[in-house]
Amino acid sequence: GIQVEQSPPDLILQEGANSTLRCNFSDSVNNLQWFHQNPWGQLINLFYIPSGTKQNGRLSATTVATERYSLLYISSSQTTDSGVYFCAVEEVANSKLTFGKGITLSVRP
Amino acid sequence: ETGVTQSPTHLIKTRGQQVTLRCSSQSGHNTVSWYQQALGQGPQFIFQYYREEENGRGNFPPRFSGLQFPNYSSELNVNALELDDSALYLCASSSDRAYEQYFGPGTRLTVT
């Protein structure tokens, strides 16, 4: 099956700093989603981005499908950005989501 | 618009027992997927239902089974519970099989 690798595994930032989270995948995909998991376990949809670039406030994402990677940018980070960020891809052959192991972000005041 | 809901929130069961978890899809969504998330890991796909039919299954044994009802709500049943079944179980719905998935808050199952 498809492999999804996220880096770095852990990230510590000072409030106000910018960061880039990376997601590499091993095969062609139909779709790609980025999620933020809050401390209670809820997965919050950030971006649905099979290709191209999208922006939503301080967050933006870019997927380069031909090179099999996606980037999530967080600008002017806030303590509320802390949590685990997951990238998930949907294979061409089926409609299940395969998740990476996540990136744990800690933003310090 | 009502989001995806799951019940119960938490559940404690004994090894060998059976459990049923429930999920209500977001309004207008006909596809439901179930995922298991062990502590410190990413969610793992269990199976997906599309218009009441199973539409794909992950690497889970047959004691994990599901149903989707005409109103597109869904159940996940797990028989003969094992300690390793302790996890957060997440349900996601989408407007079709290959569209953006929206997750519920999850059910945290503890098997003792």
PDB file of C-alpha atoms in Angstrom:
ATOM      1  CA  GLY A   1       0.000   0.000   0.000  1.00  0.00           C
ATOM      2  CA  ILE A   2       0.872   3.651  -0.190  1.00  0.00           C
ATOM      3  CA  GLN A   3       3.372   5.076   2.309  1.00  0.00           C
ATOM      4  CA  VAL A   4       2.958   8.512   3.893  1.00  0.00           C
ATOM      5  CA  GLU A   5       5.857  10.153   5.689  1.00  0.00           C
ATOM      6  CA  GLN A   6       5.611  13.362   7.657  1.00  0.00           C
ATOM      7  CA  SER A   7       8.470  15.512   8.874  1.00  0.00           C
ATOM      8  CA  PRO A   8       9.680  16.634  11.255  1.00  0.00           C
ATOM      9  CA  PRO A   9       8.066  14.315  13.838  1.00  0.00           C
ATOM     10  CA  ASP A  10       8.189  17.013  16.515  1.00  0.00           C
ATOM     11  CA  LEU A  11       8.393  20.784  16.308  1.00  0.00           C
ATOM     12  CA  ILE A  12       8.760  23.376  19.051  1.00  0.00           C
ATOM     13  CA  LEU A  13       8.157  27.008  18.194  1.00  0.00           C
ATOM     14  CA  GLN A  14       8.088  30.313  19.967  1.00  0.00           C
ATOM     15  CA  GLU A  15       4.813  32.173  19.572  1.00  0.00           C
ATOM     16  CA  GLY A  16       4.942  34.339  16.458  1.00  0.00           C
ATOM     17  CA  ALA A  17       7.334  32.101  14.534  1.00  0.00           C
ATOM     18  CA  ASN A  18       6.607  30.541  11.146  1.00  0.00           C
ATOM     19  CA  SER A  19       6.860  26.846  10.297  1.00  0.00           C
ATOM     20  CA  THR A  20       6.656  24.387   7.422  1.00  0.00           C
ATOM     21  CA  LEU A  21       5.350  20.849   7.830  1.00  0.00           C
ATOM     22  CA  ARG A  22       6.068  18.330   5.095  1.00  0.00           C
ATOM     23  CA  CYS A  23       4.199  15.267   3.810  1.00  0.00           C
ATOM     24  CA  ASN A  24       5.731  12.849   1.289  1.00  0.00           C
ATOM     25  CA  PHE A  25       3.758  10.033  -0.296  1.00  0.00           C
ATOM     26  CA  SER A  26       4.933   7.057  -2.305  1.00  0.00           C
ATOM     27  CA  ASP A  27       2.373   6.811  -5.110  1.00  0.00           C
ATOM     28  CA  SER A  28      -0.195   8.760  -7.102  1.00  0.00           C
ATOM     29  CA  VAL A  29      -3.184   9.926  -5.088  1.00  0.00           C
ATOM     30  CA  ASN A  30      -6.708  11.101  -5.794  1.00  0.00           C
ATOM     31  CA  ASN A  31      -6.891  13.425  -2.830  1.00  0.00           C
ATOM     32  CA  LEU A  32      -4.895  14.780   0.072  1.00  0.00           C
ATOM     33  CA  GLN A  33      -6.173  16.234   3.317  1.00  0.00           C
ATOM     34  CA  TRP A  34      -4.458  18.018   6.206  1.00  0.00           C
ATOM     35  CA  PHE A  35      -5.943  17.743   9.694  1.00  0.00           C
ATOM     36  CA  HIS A  36      -5.264  19.208  13.121  1.00  0.00           C
ATOM     37  CA  GLN A  37      -6.071  16.881  16.009  1.00  0.00           C
ATOM     38  CA  ASN A  38      -7.004  18.673  19.190  1.00  0.00           C
ATOM     39  CA  PRO A  39      -6.215  17.317  22.694  1.00  0.00           C
ATOM     40  CA  TRP A  40      -9.647  15.661  22.861  1.00  0.00           C
ATOM     41  CA  GLY A  41      -9.024  13.663  19.692  1.00  0.00           C
ATOM     42  CA  GLN A  42     -11.192  15.594  17.261  1.00  0.00           C
ATOM     43  CA  LEU A  43      -9.736  15.765  13.762  1.00  0.00           C
ATOM     44  CA  ILE A  44     -10.331  19.220  12.347  1.00  0.00           C
ATOM     45  CA  ASN A  45     -10.208  19.647   8.569  1.00  0.00           C
ATOM     46  CA  LEU A  46      -7.607  22.195   7.513  1.00  0.00           C
ATOM     47  CA  PHE A  47      -7.250  21.646   3.775  1.00  0.00           C
ATOM     48  CA  TYR A  48      -8.555  19.369   1.045  1.00  0.00           C
ATOM     49  CA  ILE A  49      -5.797  19.825  -1.499  1.00  0.00           C
ATOM     50  CA  PRO A  50      -5.059  17.148  -4.124  1.00  0.00           C
ATOM     51  CA  SER A  51      -2.983  19.722  -6.029  1.00  0.00           C
ATOM     52  CA  GLY A  52      -2.183  23.419  -6.092  1.00  0.00           C
ATOM     53  CA  THR A  53      -2.120  25.994  -3.326  1.00  0.00           C
ATOM     54  CA  LYS A  54      -4.783  27.122  -0.858  1.00  0.00           C
ATOM     55  CA  GLN A  55      -4.788  29.649   1.937  1.00  0.00           C
ATOM     56  CA  ASN A  56      -6.977  30.052   4.991  1.00  0.00           C
ATOM     57  CA  GLY A  57      -5.947  32.857   7.305  1.00  0.00           C
ATOM     58  CA  ARG A  58      -2.510  32.160   8.788  1.00  0.00           C
ATOM     59  CA  LEU A  59      -2.426  28.691   7.233  1.00  0.00           C
ATOM     60  CA  SER A  60      -1.642  27.749   3.680  1.00  0.00           C
ATOM     61  CA  ALA A  61      -0.907  24.504   1.904  1.00  0.00           C
ATOM     62  CA  THR A  62       0.698  23.442  -1.343  1.00  0.00           C
ATOM     63  CA  THR A  63       0.550  20.019  -2.979  1.00  0.00           C
ATOM     64  CA  VAL A  64       2.842  19.094  -5.875  1.00  0.00           C
ATOM     65  CA  ALA A  65       1.220  15.859  -6.995  1.00  0.00           C
ATOM     66  CA  THR A  66       3.776  15.108  -9.718  1.00  0.00           C
ATOM     67  CA  GLU A  67       6.561  15.163  -7.114  1.00  0.00           C
ATOM     68  CA  ARG A  68       4.454  13.441  -4.439  1.00  0.00           C
ATOM     69  CA  TYR A  69       4.647  15.908  -1.600  1.00  0.00           C
ATOM     70  CA  SER A  70       2.595  18.491   0.231  1.00  0.00           C
ATOM     71  CA  LEU A  71       3.578  21.337   2.529  1.00  0.00           C
ATOM     72  CA  LEU A  72       1.572  23.015   5.285  1.00  0.00           C
ATOM     73  CA  TYR A  73       2.689  26.512   6.253  1.00  0.00           C
ATOM     74  CA  ILE A  74       1.802  28.091   9.572  1.00  0.00           C
ATOM     75  CA  SER A  75       2.618  31.768   9.919  1.00  0.00           C
ATOM     76  CA  SER A  76       2.685  33.863  13.102  1.00  0.00           C
ATOM     77  CA  SER A  77       2.054  30.757  15.206  1.00  0.00           C
ATOM     78  CA  GLN A  78      -0.149  30.937  18.296  1.00  0.00           C
ATOM     79  CA  THR A  79      -0.333  28.679  21.346  1.00  0.00           C
ATOM     80  CA  THR A  80      -3.698  27.440  20.085  1.00  0.00           C
ATOM     81  CA  ASP A  81      -1.914  25.980  17.043  1.00  0.00           C
ATOM     82  CA  SER A  82      -0.374  23.338  19.319  1.00  0.00           C
ATOM     83  CA  GLY A  83      -1.407  19.759  18.690  1.00  0.00           C
ATOM     84  CA  VAL A  84      -0.837  16.998  16.180  1.00  0.00           C
ATOM     85  CA  TYR A  85      -1.002  17.649  12.445  1.00  0.00           C
ATOM     86  CA  PHE A  86      -1.842  14.777  10.120  1.00  0.00           C
ATOM     87  CA  CYS A  87      -1.542  14.434   6.403  1.00  0.00           C
ATOM     88  CA  ALA A  88      -3.794  11.794   4.817  1.00  0.00           C
ATOM     89  CA  VAL A  89      -3.933  10.634   1.220  1.00  0.00           C
ATOM     90  CA  GLU A  90      -6.527   8.769  -0.769  1.00  0.00           C
ATOM     91  CA  GLU A  91      -5.119   6.181  -3.158  1.00  0.00           C
ATOM     92  CA  VAL A  92      -6.173   6.070  -6.802  1.00  0.00           C
ATOM     93  CA  ALA A  93      -7.324   2.451  -6.421  1.00  0.00           C
ATOM     94  CA  ASN A  94      -9.701   3.032  -3.506  1.00  0.00           C
ATOM     95  CA  SER A  95     -11.284   5.729  -1.388  1.00  0.00           C
ATOM     96  CA  LYS A  96      -9.713   5.025   1.996  1.00  0.00           C
ATOM     97  CA  LEU A  97      -7.506   7.597   3.682  1.00  0.00           C
ATOM     98  CA  THR A  98      -3.975   6.538   4.616  1.00  0.00           C
ATOM     99  CA  PHE A  99      -2.511   8.718   7.358  1.00  0.00           C
ATOM    100  CA  GLY A 100       1.036   9.643   8.215  1.00  0.00           C
ATOM    101  CA  LYS A 101       2.264   9.324  11.783  1.00  0.00           C
ATOM    102  CA  GLY A 102       1.646  12.984  12.468  1.00  0.00           C
ATOM    103  CA  ILE A 103       3.717  15.983  13.488  1.00  0.00           C
ATOM    104  CA  THR A 104       3.469  17.152  17.097  1.00  0.00           C
ATOM    105  CA  LEU A 105       3.647  20.937  17.255  1.00  0.00           C
ATOM    106  CA  SER A 106       4.204  22.800  20.503  1.00  0.00           C
ATOM    107  CA  VAL A 107       3.962  26.591  20.432  1.00  0.00           C
ATOM    108  CA  ARG A 108       5.373  28.257  23.523  1.00  0.00           C
ATOM    109  CA  PRO A 109       4.248  31.695  24.758  1.00  0.00           C
TER     110      PRO A 109
ATOM    111  CA  GLU B   1     -25.777  21.912   9.103  1.00  0.00           C
ATOM    112  CA  THR B   2     -25.192  19.138  11.662  1.00  0.00           C
ATOM    113  CA  GLY B   3     -21.727  17.640  11.731  1.00  0.00           C
ATOM    114  CA  VAL B   4     -20.712  14.031  12.298  1.00  0.00           C
ATOM    115  CA  THR B   5     -21.705  12.721  15.715  1.00  0.00           C
ATOM    116  CA  GLN B   6     -20.622   9.570  17.543  1.00  0.00           C
ATOM    117  CA  SER B   7     -21.822   7.721  20.594  1.00  0.00           C
ATOM    118  CA  PRO B   8     -20.891   6.874  23.207  1.00  0.00           C
ATOM    119  CA  THR B   9     -17.996   9.201  24.023  1.00  0.00           C
ATOM    120  CA  HIS B  10     -16.219   6.750  26.264  1.00  0.00           C
ATOM    121  CA  LEU B  11     -16.686   3.047  26.887  1.00  0.00           C
ATOM    122  CA  ILE B  12     -15.033   0.476  29.134  1.00  0.00           C
ATOM    123  CA  LYS B  13     -15.411  -3.213  28.277  1.00  0.00           C
ATOM    124  CA  THR B  14     -13.931  -6.487  29.442  1.00  0.00           C
ATOM    125  CA  ARG B  15     -11.873  -8.785  27.226  1.00  0.00           C
ATOM    126  CA  GLY B  16     -14.120 -11.197  25.329  1.00  0.00           C
ATOM    127  CA  GLN B  17     -17.166  -8.931  25.354  1.00  0.00           C
ATOM    128  CA  GLN B  18     -18.823  -7.361  22.322  1.00  0.00           C
ATOM    129  CA  VAL B  19     -19.286  -3.640  21.624  1.00  0.00           C
ATOM    130  CA  THR B  20     -21.331  -1.494  19.232  1.00  0.00           C
ATOM    131  CA  LEU B  21     -20.304   2.039  18.346  1.00  0.00           C
ATOM    132  CA  ARG B  22     -22.598   4.438  16.515  1.00  0.00           C
ATOM    133  CA  CYS B  23     -22.108   7.251  14.035  1.00  0.00           C
ATOM    134  CA  SER B  24     -24.470   9.767  12.462  1.00  0.00           C
ATOM    135  CA  SER B  25     -23.277  11.192   9.173  1.00  0.00           C
ATOM    136  CA  GLN B  26     -23.222  14.834   8.243  1.00  0.00           C
ATOM    137  CA  SER B  27     -26.414  15.863   6.483  1.00  0.00           C
ATOM    138  CA  GLY B  28     -26.372  14.951   2.783  1.00  0.00           C
ATOM    139  CA  HIS B  29     -23.485  12.478   3.082  1.00  0.00           C
ATOM    140  CA  ASN B  30     -23.945   8.920   1.798  1.00  0.00           C
ATOM    141  CA  THR B  31     -20.506   7.471   2.616  1.00  0.00           C
ATOM    142  CA  VAL B  32     -19.171   6.499   6.036  1.00  0.00           C
ATOM    143  CA  SER B  33     -15.659   5.326   6.921  1.00  0.00           C
ATOM    144  CA  TRP B  34     -14.405   3.962  10.225  1.00  0.00           C
ATOM    145  CA  TYR B  35     -10.863   4.320  11.580  1.00  0.00           C
ATOM    146  CA  GLN B  36      -9.008   3.014  14.626  1.00  0.00           C
ATOM    147  CA  GLN B  37      -6.411   5.246  16.251  1.00  0.00           C
ATOM    148  CA  ALA B  38      -4.073   3.694  18.804  1.00  0.00           C
ATOM    149  CA  LEU B  39      -2.248   5.965  21.216  1.00  0.00           C
ATOM    150  CA  GLY B  40       0.515   7.923  19.492  1.00  0.00           C
ATOM    151  CA  GLN B  41      -0.360   6.650  16.013  1.00  0.00           C
ATOM    152  CA  GLY B  42      -2.232   7.929  13.004  1.00  0.00           C
ATOM    153  CA  PRO B  43      -5.742   6.598  12.318  1.00  0.00           C
ATOM    154  CA  GLN B  44      -5.945   3.225  10.521  1.00  0.00           C
ATOM    155  CA  PHE B  45      -8.731   2.496   8.030  1.00  0.00           C
ATOM    156  CA  ILE B  46     -11.146  -0.242   9.117  1.00  0.00           C
ATOM    157  CA  PHE B  47     -13.822  -0.144   6.400  1.00  0.00           C
ATOM    158  CA  GLN B  48     -16.069   2.104   4.376  1.00  0.00           C
ATOM    159  CA  TYR B  49     -19.780   1.929   3.572  1.00  0.00           C
ATOM    160  CA  TYR B  50     -21.398   3.544   0.539  1.00  0.00           C
ATOM    161  CA  ARG B  51     -25.188   3.482   0.217  1.00  0.00           C
ATOM    162  CA  GLU B  52     -25.454   0.597   2.701  1.00  0.00           C
ATOM    163  CA  GLU B  53     -22.846  -1.608   0.978  1.00  0.00           C
ATOM    164  CA  GLU B  54     -19.291  -2.240   2.162  1.00  0.00           C
ATOM    165  CA  ASN B  55     -16.938  -0.407  -0.186  1.00  0.00           C
ATOM    166  CA  GLY B  56     -13.491  -1.430   0.979  1.00  0.00           C
ATOM    167  CA  ARG B  57     -11.883  -2.901   4.047  1.00  0.00           C
ATOM    168  CA  GLY B  58      -8.533  -2.472   5.769  1.00  0.00           C
ATOM    169  CA  ASN B  59      -6.391  -5.092   7.524  1.00  0.00           C
ATOM    170  CA  PHE B  60      -8.781  -5.866  10.341  1.00  0.00           C
ATOM    171  CA  PRO B  61     -10.106  -9.333  11.288  1.00  0.00           C
ATOM    172  CA  PRO B  62     -13.724 -10.383  10.608  1.00  0.00           C
ATOM    173  CA  ARG B  63     -14.687  -9.754  14.239  1.00  0.00           C
ATOM    174  CA  PHE B  64     -14.793  -6.090  13.173  1.00  0.00           C
ATOM    175  CA  SER B  65     -18.043  -5.655  11.275  1.00  0.00           C
ATOM    176  CA  GLY B  66     -20.291  -2.796  10.303  1.00  0.00           C
ATOM    177  CA  LEU B  67     -23.635  -1.661   9.045  1.00  0.00           C
ATOM    178  CA  GLN B  68     -24.957   1.401   7.280  1.00  0.00           C
ATOM    179  CA  PHE B  69     -28.633   2.221   7.535  1.00  0.00           C
ATOM    180  CA  PRO B  70     -30.981   3.841   4.976  1.00  0.00           C
ATOM    181  CA  ASN B  71     -30.553   7.212   6.710  1.00  0.00           C
ATOM    182  CA  TYR B  72     -26.771   6.706   6.234  1.00  0.00           C
ATOM    183  CA  SER B  73     -26.024   6.414   9.940  1.00  0.00           C
ATOM    184  CA  SER B  74     -23.638   3.581  10.754  1.00  0.00           C
ATOM    185  CA  GLU B  75     -22.552   1.074  13.379  1.00  0.00           C
ATOM    186  CA  LEU B  76     -19.208  -0.547  14.088  1.00  0.00           C
ATOM    187  CA  ASN B  77     -19.400  -3.862  15.916  1.00  0.00           C
ATOM    188  CA  VAL B  78     -16.432  -5.576  17.498  1.00  0.00           C
ATOM    189  CA  ASN B  79     -16.769  -9.118  18.841  1.00  0.00           C
ATOM    190  CA  ALA B  80     -14.488 -11.013  21.232  1.00  0.00           C
ATOM    191  CA  LEU B  81     -12.734  -7.851  22.399  1.00  0.00           C
ATOM    192  CA  GLU B  82      -8.993  -8.008  22.942  1.00  0.00           C
ATOM    193  CA  LEU B  83      -6.789  -5.703  24.998  1.00  0.00           C
ATOM    194  CA  ASP B  84      -5.229  -4.328  21.779  1.00  0.00           C
ATOM    195  CA  ASP B  85      -8.657  -3.104  20.666  1.00  0.00           C
ATOM    196  CA  SER B  86      -8.288  -0.268  23.175  1.00  0.00           C
ATOM    197  CA  ALA B  87      -8.169   2.833  20.987  1.00  0.00           C
ATOM    198  CA  LEU B  88      -9.982   5.905  19.744  1.00  0.00           C
ATOM    199  CA  TYR B  89     -12.534   4.923  17.086  1.00  0.00           C
ATOM    200  CA  LEU B  90     -13.279   7.609  14.543  1.00  0.00           C
ATOM    201  CA  CYS B  91     -16.085   7.813  12.059  1.00  0.00           C
ATOM    202  CA  ALA B  92     -15.911  10.019   8.967  1.00  0.00           C
ATOM    203  CA  SER B  93     -18.547  10.892   6.423  1.00  0.00           C
ATOM    204  CA  SER B  94     -18.308  12.272   2.898  1.00  0.00           C
ATOM    205  CA  SER B  95     -20.729  13.271   0.189  1.00  0.00           C
ATOM    206  CA  ASP B  96     -19.474  10.439  -2.023  1.00  0.00           C
ATOM    207  CA  ARG B  97     -16.794   7.770  -2.038  1.00  0.00           C
ATOM    208  CA  ALA B  98     -13.878   9.921  -3.168  1.00  0.00           C
ATOM    209  CA  TYR B  99     -14.649  13.261  -1.597  1.00  0.00           C
ATOM    210  CA  GLU B 100     -13.418  15.198   1.429  1.00  0.00           C
ATOM    211  CA  GLN B 101     -13.989  13.280   4.662  1.00  0.00           C
ATOM    212  CA  TYR B 102     -15.270  14.944   7.846  1.00  0.00           C
ATOM    213  CA  PHE B 103     -14.629  13.273  11.189  1.00  0.00           C
ATOM    214  CA  GLY B 104     -16.697  12.881  14.303  1.00  0.00           C
ATOM    215  CA  PRO B 105     -15.309  13.417  17.817  1.00  0.00           C
ATOM    216  CA  GLY B 106     -14.585   9.722  18.305  1.00  0.00           C
ATOM    217  CA  THR B 107     -15.369   7.023  20.838  1.00  0.00           C
ATOM    218  CA  ARG B 108     -12.603   6.110  23.246  1.00  0.00           C
ATOM    219  CA  LEU B 109     -12.782   2.371  23.974  1.00  0.00           C
ATOM    220  CA  THR B 110     -10.867   0.804  26.847  1.00  0.00           C
ATOM    221  CA  VAL B 111     -10.683  -2.982  27.101  1.00  0.00           C
ATOM    222  CA  THR B 112      -9.606  -4.376  30.463  1.00  0.00           C
TER     223      THR B 112
END
